[in-house]
Each structure stands twice: as C-alpha cells, then as structure tokens.
Amino acid sequence: MYVADSRASARASADGAVRPEAGRRRAAIAPTVLALGTVSLVTDVSSEMVTAVLPLYLVTGLGLSPLGFGLLDGVYNGFSALVRLAGGHLADRGGGRHKWVAGLGYGVSALCKPLLLVAHSLTPIGLVLAADRTGKGLRTAPRDALISLSSTPEGRGRAFGVHRAMDTAGALFGPLVAFLILRATVDGYDAVFTVSFCVAVFGVLVLVLFVPGGRRQGGDGGGGERPTLRAAVGLLRRRDLSRITVCALLLGLATVSDSFVYLLLQRRLGVPDRWFALLPLGTAAAFLLLAVPLGRLADRVGRWAVFLGGHAALLLAYALLLTSWHGTPLPYVVLALHGGFYAATDGVLMAAASEGVPATLRSSGLAVVQTGQALARFACSLLFGAAWTVWGDRAALAGAVVALAVCAAFSLTLRPKGTVPA
Amino acid sequence: MTVRTRILILLSAVAALAAVGLASVLHASARADRRDRPQAGGPQVTSGTVSLTGHGRMVFRNMAWGPHRDELTSVPAAGPAGPRTASGVKCLRFYAASGTGVCLQAVHGPVSDTYRALLLDARLRTRHHYDVPGIPSRARVSPTGHFAAWTAFVGGDSYAGTNFSTRTAIVDTRTGVLIPTLEAFRIVRDGHPYRAADANFWGVTFAGDDRTFYATLATGGHTYLVRGDLRARTVTTLHANVECPSLSPDGTRVAYKKRVAGLSKDAPWRLYVLDLRTMHETPLAEPRSVDDQAVWKDPRTLVYALPGDYGADLYEIPANGSGHPHRISPAAVSPAYLP
C-alpha cells in the first residue's frame, strides 16, 4: 500500500475517484495508520502529562514565577515552523526516510523528559521545552506523509480522522495519568517525568517495530526522482497545492487562537473560574468524537466542502460569542463547534493536500501547507491581540468574524478543482 | 523480523519500562511517607490554638516535614526559630491583618487539583470562600482587615502552550463582594488612559485608608508599580520595573523586587526599597535573587522567603540598605506579623 500510491492515484482522484465505488466494501484502516495512531496516542499521553503539571511544578515544586516563559513562546512558534519544513524535506530526500525522520522527532521529544529532572531553573527548562517542540516539528510532516502514503486516496479522510482521534484521546488521557501519579505521591513531579519518559520510549518503540520503513518505488535509482530542495520549492507552482496553501493561509489568518476563544467564553458568559481549565477539554472531546465521522464525510462529499464547513462551524461559534445570548447551553455549543472545527479541518486539510502532491514530495508538500497555516495562525494571534488592545474584545471578535467570512467566501471560489465539490 | 519477534521485543520493553515507571512512583510515594515524619534537628511542632489576634506573634505556613507540614503555624515574633504551634489549617499562601486572614489552598479532586481562597476570622474559621482560577502565588490583607487580595498563575489558556498569565482578585471582607480581576480597572499610564489585552496584575499591597493599594502591572514586556483606587476603580502607573510591591507600615516606602540588567535570566531580581515621595530607590544588602513579596516586620525590617532544603526559609534584612541578611526561620513561608 505504501509504495503503490504515486502520481497515478493523484490523477485518478482528479478524475473524481474520491467517491468510493458503490457496493464495494470500505477498505479497512491500514495497519500503518493504526500503528501511527498508537504512536501519537502514546506520545500525547507522555507530552500532555508534562504539560499538565508543568505550571504546578514551576510554582509549587521549584518556587519560580512562570511568567518569564511567555517570552520564549514567540521564538518557539517561528522556530517550530522552520523545523517542520526541514523535517518534511529531510524525509523526502533519499526516498522513504519518513519513518526515520519521524522517529528522530519522537526520540528527541522522549529524551527531553528525563532532562526535566535535572533542569531546575527557567532557562534550562525553556530550552528543554524548545527541544521538545523541535522534535514535534520534525516528526509532524513525515508522519502525516506516512498516513497519506499508506492509505488509499478514497479513504484518506477517514485515515486522518482515525489518526487525529487517537492523537486527541492521548491528549485527554495524559493529564489524567499525571494527576493520578501526583495523587499517589506527594510532589511526585520526578515520578511524573520518569513515567512520561517511559511512555514516550514505548511510543518510539511502537514506531520502530510496527511502522514499515518503506522504500520508494525504484529506490534512489530514478535519476531526477531524488527530490531536491528546488523540487520542494517548485511544489508551490502546482496549482492545486498552491491554492490549498493560499486558502489555508487566508483561513489561518482569520482563525483566532484557542486561548482567546476560552477567554472570550469566560468573560462574556461568566464561566466560573474552576471550570476555566476544563474548557480546552471540551474542545478536545468534541474533536475526538467528530474526527472519524467528519473524515469519512470528507471522503464522501469532498474534503474541501468539509474543510470549509469546519470554518463555517468556527464562524458560528464566534457569532454565538458575539450575541447577547447567555443561555446555559452556550459554552457546550461553542466548545462543540470549536472541536468540530478541528475535526473538520486538521486531518481533512492533510487529506486534501495529499491529492495535489506527488508521493516523492508528499512530506515536503504537507509541511508547506502546515507551516503556512501555523504561521498564519500565529500572525492572527498577534493581530487579534493588537485589535483587542485597541478596540476591545467584542470589536476584535467582530473583526475576526468579518475576516473569516471574507476568507471563507474567497476560499470557496479558489478551491482546488481536483476535489469533488459538495 | 517476524511479527512474533517484534511483539516479543515490545512486550519485554513494556515490562522494563513499566518496572522503571512503577519504581519511580513507589520511590516518590515512599518519600511522601518520610515527609510525614519529623526530620531530626527540625523545628518542634505541636498542635494548638492559633489566633489571628495573638499579639507579638508571627503566623506562617510551616514547611517542616512531619504531621503538621503545610499547616498554618504560629511562633513568637521575637523567637521565630523556636517551637511552633500548628493550627490544622493547610494553606499554600497566607496573610493576615487585624484579625482577618486569607488562605489560598488546594482542593484535591479525583483527577486534578483546584484552588480556592478562604477568608478566615481571628479563630481561623472560614467566613467566605472563592474559586481561584489557577495556582496561587500572592496573598495580602489590608491593614484594617477590610480587604483581601490574591494572585494566581493561570495556565491552560492555550492547548499545549507554555504561556502563563496572572489574575488578581480583591474582595471586600465585610460584604464578601469580589472583584474577580483587576483587569476590569481603568489604567492610566504616564497620564493617559491605556488599554491592553496583555495587561497582567500581581502582588497587591494595601494602604491603611481602605481605598488605596499598590500592585504590579505588566504590559508590553514591561512591569510598573501602579497605585490603585478601589472607589474610582483605576490604577495609575508610578514607576517602571517594580514587581511584588510591599507597602511600609507608615505608607511612605515600597519594598519590591527589581529585575536588574545583566543578571542571569534564572535569578534576575534584587530587593529594593522605593521612597514614594522622592522616588529614590535604595538597593538592599541581599545579594541573592528574591522571588517573593516581602513583608514589613516593623518600619525598619523586611522579611522574605528564599528557597531552602524544605521548600523555603525566612530571612530578614534592614530596609535602609545596610547590614546583612540573616535566616530567622527554616522551612517556613508566607509570614504575617500580628502587632
């Protein structure tokens, strides 16, 4: 499965083969996708364990003020985007290095956990977290390329949906495990970091043992087949990919960061303080539940339709935050729409982008789209923060609604012609 | 490699990893048992009655290992290293004045901790309690006991992010009316109205008039000393690079931690005292970085915590820049002096 998918299938999907053949039994999820899903689930348990206890560790364990941390955040974001492009390109070079580049990324993040045991001040801890994010940046594009390459073109939405659901399940489990450990001990942060390390090593092992290494058809002997940086940059000249990238960029520019959504929910609706930390869990739960059904829907009605539908859900969530309706169901509805937005866009975008990229450059192509989207969202956070400062939260949100509506309308006309319209 | 071999490798690895993980948890929980036993040479702690009107005493969170770990404890202010009387009330942060106490404590839930602020009367009975949206960091009560304030670090704003913000609340202890965040106050910076989404407040300290307070405002990468007005609901910037102010009993000076250029990023703060009339800054003789909101023991002496073997130790230093720091009490934090 892994090697069979090449330009031919991209052409086939351009002919409208996205729709599964009537009467044919739906192909099972590829074992590679399940293995990668398991790796992501396990790795997310590991990393979210640390994320969940880190503020507590800094303040009550080390007696530090964690405020200084924010300064490093901007650096991480830009750096992680560049690492992602590098990871994508490295994985494509030499053909089929996806597994090993992804493995390197998972390995780097795993090694960061024991380092937390010895880092006792803000700067070293900041550096360890930066290394952790480097690992994450390195592995994301090759991993998504592996998912894309090991699933059939008509089942890609579902494959990404399954992967994202497993990934999110891990993110939900992580904090639970961490707090169970803290409950069983007193100040057992060292135990949390050690267990997190063991779990991360387990994830790397699953990757090494159960994800096929894969070798590109014809190996390295394909003459001009060995992807160069020039070829990777040249991807942007491909109409479908450039359109997807432009749309992802535009929509990313109008996607307000999660923290603003939670803050708006809390300020506008008076969500009690003790529930504040639970808001991201609401989004994650909706993401988990909807990732597979929306992935399947994307395979059936077209990825672009579902991708734009996801942004419509986000638009609705923003609009609800703007209204003066203060009903009890509002936080639930907004979080469900917010999670639905992720379910309809995160994996679906990768499935859509896969169609326009040849297999030899799949990892670079996906990295380009992801990086564009990540940088656009980062820019949006800065712009939204500035707008909030100048005009206040309501006006800033109204601006985001208008921007999102305009970008969505533009994306509707610009959508790649390769996909089946709704 | 056959599937069978791979599964065998995975299973043996899982066994090894599980053993390591389990060992670390058992080690940490055994340590918990040790912490419930008093350590040799530590302060003597016995159960007793702690009152917030006990004149000439200091009340603080006891961090010494043993059955009274983390409890509010009192000692004579004149003999802070002596035997401690433990109250049974556990707090992470604490402050008290005029028979009113504020205790920030963790509530251990089945899957995660939440935090709350207790308003205590002179006999440490809870009069009101409030949710605190994150990990508690600073607590203060006004000299009259009529107002209390606390600051919490709020994380979890962003998915897997590392950005933290603070939220500072002030409550009228007579009515129980809460101002959940100082961000609702109007900011006047350098004489002009100022608005910012990134405004963070922390470290409130009250004047004796039940109207004026001082605090830290952080925005745009800078910190400011602000003077707040509880009636007008405004804060006005007074001076840059001031964190965790602590107003002297006579209301003329503010002790604070200042981020000093050229120091390591891990330990960037030094203690200073600012004269509010002349705006003259005096560096104190503490050569170490202090990440605490200092307390005025009397008009001439400051007390603050530094990291120690059992969490934190209390030190005191003259407020005029002379002398040397000296440790007055081990394994203690969040002191309040009852005059």
Coordinates of C-alpha atoms in Angstrom, one line a residue, chain B residues 86-269:
Chain B
A86 CA 0.2 24.2 64.4
S87 CA -3.5 25.1 63.7
G88 CA -4.5 22.2 61.4
V89 CA -5.4 24.6 58.6
K90 CA -3.4 23.9 55.4
C91 CA -2.5 26.7 53.1
L92 CA -0.2 27.3 50.1
R93 CA -0.1 31.0 50.7
F94 CA -1.3 33.1 53.6
Y95 CA -1.5 36.6 55.0
A96 CA -3.4 38.2 57.9
A97 CA -4.0 41.6 59.5
S98 CA -6.4 42.9 62.1
G99 CA -8.0 39.5 62.8
T100 CA -8.7 38.7 59.2
G101 CA -6.8 36.0 57.3
V102 CA -6.6 34.9 53.7
C103 CA -5.6 31.3 53.0
L104 CA -5.0 30.1 49.4
Q105 CA -5.3 26.3 49.4
A106 CA -5.5 23.4 47.0
V107 CA -8.6 21.3 46.8
H108 CA -7.6 17.8 45.8
G109 CA -10.1 16.4 43.3
P110 CA -10.2 12.9 41.9
V111 CA -8.5 13.9 38.6
S112 CA -7.0 17.3 39.2
D113 CA -6.4 19.9 41.8
T114 CA -8.4 23.1 42.0
Y115 CA -7.7 26.1 44.2
R116 CA -9.7 28.3 46.5
A117 CA -9.2 31.3 48.7
L118 CA -10.6 31.2 52.2
L119 CA -11.4 34.3 54.2
L120 CA -10.6 33.4 57.9
D121 CA -11.8 35.1 61.1
A122 CA -9.5 35.5 64.1
R123 CA -10.1 31.9 65.2
L124 CA -9.3 30.6 61.7
R125 CA -12.9 29.7 60.9
T126 CA -13.9 30.1 57.2
R127 CA -16.2 33.1 56.6
H128 CA -16.3 33.0 52.8
H129 CA -14.6 31.1 50.1
Y130 CA -13.9 31.8 46.5
D131 CA -12.7 29.8 43.4
V132 CA -9.1 30.7 42.4
P133 CA -8.6 30.1 38.7
G134 CA -5.0 28.9 38.8
I135 CA -2.0 28.2 41.0
P136 CA -2.0 30.7 43.9
S137 CA 1.0 33.0 44.2
R138 CA 0.4 36.1 46.3
A139 CA -1.9 37.0 49.1
R140 CA -2.5 40.1 51.2
V141 CA -5.0 41.6 53.6
S142 CA -5.4 45.4 54.1
P143 CA -4.1 46.8 57.5
T144 CA -7.8 47.2 58.6
G145 CA -8.7 43.7 57.6
H146 CA -11.5 45.0 55.4
F147 CA -10.0 44.0 52.1
A148 CA -8.1 40.9 50.9
A149 CA -6.3 40.3 47.6
W150 CA -4.8 37.3 45.9
T151 CA -2.9 36.5 42.6
A152 CA -3.0 33.2 40.7
F153 CA -1.0 32.0 37.7
V154 CA -3.4 30.9 35.0
G155 CA -2.2 28.3 32.6
G156 CA -4.1 26.1 30.2
D157 CA -5.2 29.2 28.2
S158 CA -3.6 27.6 25.1
Y159 CA -3.5 23.9 24.1
A160 CA 0.0 22.6 25.0
G161 CA 1.2 26.2 25.2
T162 CA 3.7 27.5 27.7
N163 CA 2.3 30.9 28.1
F164 CA 1.1 32.0 31.6
S165 CA -0.9 34.9 32.7
T166 CA -1.9 36.1 36.1
R167 CA -5.2 37.0 37.6
T168 CA -5.5 39.2 40.7
A169 CA -8.7 39.5 42.7
I170 CA -9.7 41.8 45.5
V171 CA -12.6 41.1 47.9
D172 CA -14.3 43.3 50.5
T173 CA -14.2 41.0 53.5
R174 CA -17.1 42.8 55.2
T175 CA -19.6 42.3 52.4
G176 CA -18.0 39.3 50.6
V177 CA -18.2 41.3 47.3
L178 CA -15.5 40.1 44.9
I179 CA -13.6 42.0 42.1
P180 CA -12.6 38.8 40.2
T181 CA -9.9 40.6 38.2
L182 CA -8.1 43.9 38.4
E183 CA -8.1 43.9 34.6
A184 CA -11.6 45.4 34.9
F185 CA -10.0 48.6 36.4
R186 CA -9.2 51.6 34.2
I187 CA -5.5 52.0 33.6
V188 CA -3.8 55.4 33.5
R189 CA -0.3 55.1 32.1
D190 CA 2.0 58.1 32.1
G191 CA -1.1 60.4 32.5
H192 CA -3.1 58.8 29.6
P193 CA -5.8 56.2 29.6
Y194 CA -4.3 52.9 28.5
R195 CA -5.9 49.7 27.4
A196 CA -4.2 46.4 26.7
A197 CA -5.3 42.8 26.2
D198 CA -1.9 41.7 27.7
A199 CA -2.3 43.6 31.0
N200 CA -1.4 41.4 33.9
F201 CA -1.6 42.4 37.6
W202 CA 0.0 40.8 40.5
G203 CA 1.2 41.4 44.1
V204 CA -1.4 43.8 45.6
T205 CA -0.4 45.6 48.8
F206 CA -2.9 47.8 50.7
A207 CA -2.6 51.2 52.4
G208 CA -4.4 51.9 55.7
D209 CA -7.2 54.1 54.2
D210 CA -9.3 51.2 52.7
R211 CA -9.1 52.8 49.4
T212 CA -5.5 52.9 48.1
F213 CA -3.5 49.9 47.1
Y214 CA -0.3 49.3 45.1
A215 CA 0.4 46.4 42.7
T216 CA 2.4 45.3 39.7
L217 CA 1.1 45.9 36.2
A218 CA 2.8 44.1 33.4
T219 CA 2.1 45.0 29.8
G220 CA 4.1 45.2 26.6
G221 CA 7.0 43.4 28.2
H222 CA 7.4 46.0 31.0
T223 CA 6.4 46.0 34.6
Y224 CA 5.2 49.0 36.5
L225 CA 4.3 50.0 40.1
V226 CA 0.7 51.1 40.0
R227 CA -1.3 52.9 42.6
G228 CA -4.9 51.7 42.7
D229 CA -8.0 53.4 43.8
L230 CA -10.7 51.0 45.0
R231 CA -13.5 53.6 44.8
A232 CA -12.6 55.1 41.4
R233 CA -11.6 51.7 40.1
T234 CA -8.5 53.0 38.5
V235 CA -4.8 52.1 38.6
T236 CA -2.1 54.7 37.8
T237 CA 1.5 53.9 36.8
L238 CA 4.1 55.4 39.2
H239 CA 7.4 53.8 38.4
A240 CA 8.9 51.2 36.0
N241 CA 10.5 47.9 36.8
V242 CA 8.7 47.1 40.1
E243 CA 7.3 43.7 41.0
C244 CA 5.6 42.5 44.1
P245 CA 5.4 45.8 46.0
S246 CA 5.0 45.8 49.8
L247 CA 4.0 49.0 51.4
S248 CA 5.7 50.0 54.6
P249 CA 3.5 50.4 57.8
D250 CA 3.8 54.2 57.6
G251 CA 2.8 54.2 53.9
T252 CA 5.9 56.1 52.7
R253 CA 8.0 53.4 51.2
V254 CA 7.6 50.3 48.9
A255 CA 9.8 47.3 49.1
Y256 CA 9.9 45.3 45.9
K257 CA 11.8 43.0 43.6
K258 CA 13.5 44.7 40.7
R259 CA 14.7 43.0 37.5
V260 CA 18.3 44.1 37.4
A261 CA 20.0 44.2 33.9
G262 CA 23.0 41.9 33.4
L263 CA 21.9 39.3 35.9
S264 CA 21.1 35.7 34.9
K265 CA 17.7 35.1 33.5
D266 CA 17.0 32.5 36.1
A267 CA 17.7 34.8 39.0
P268 CA 17.1 38.3 37.7
W269 CA 15.6 40.0 40.8

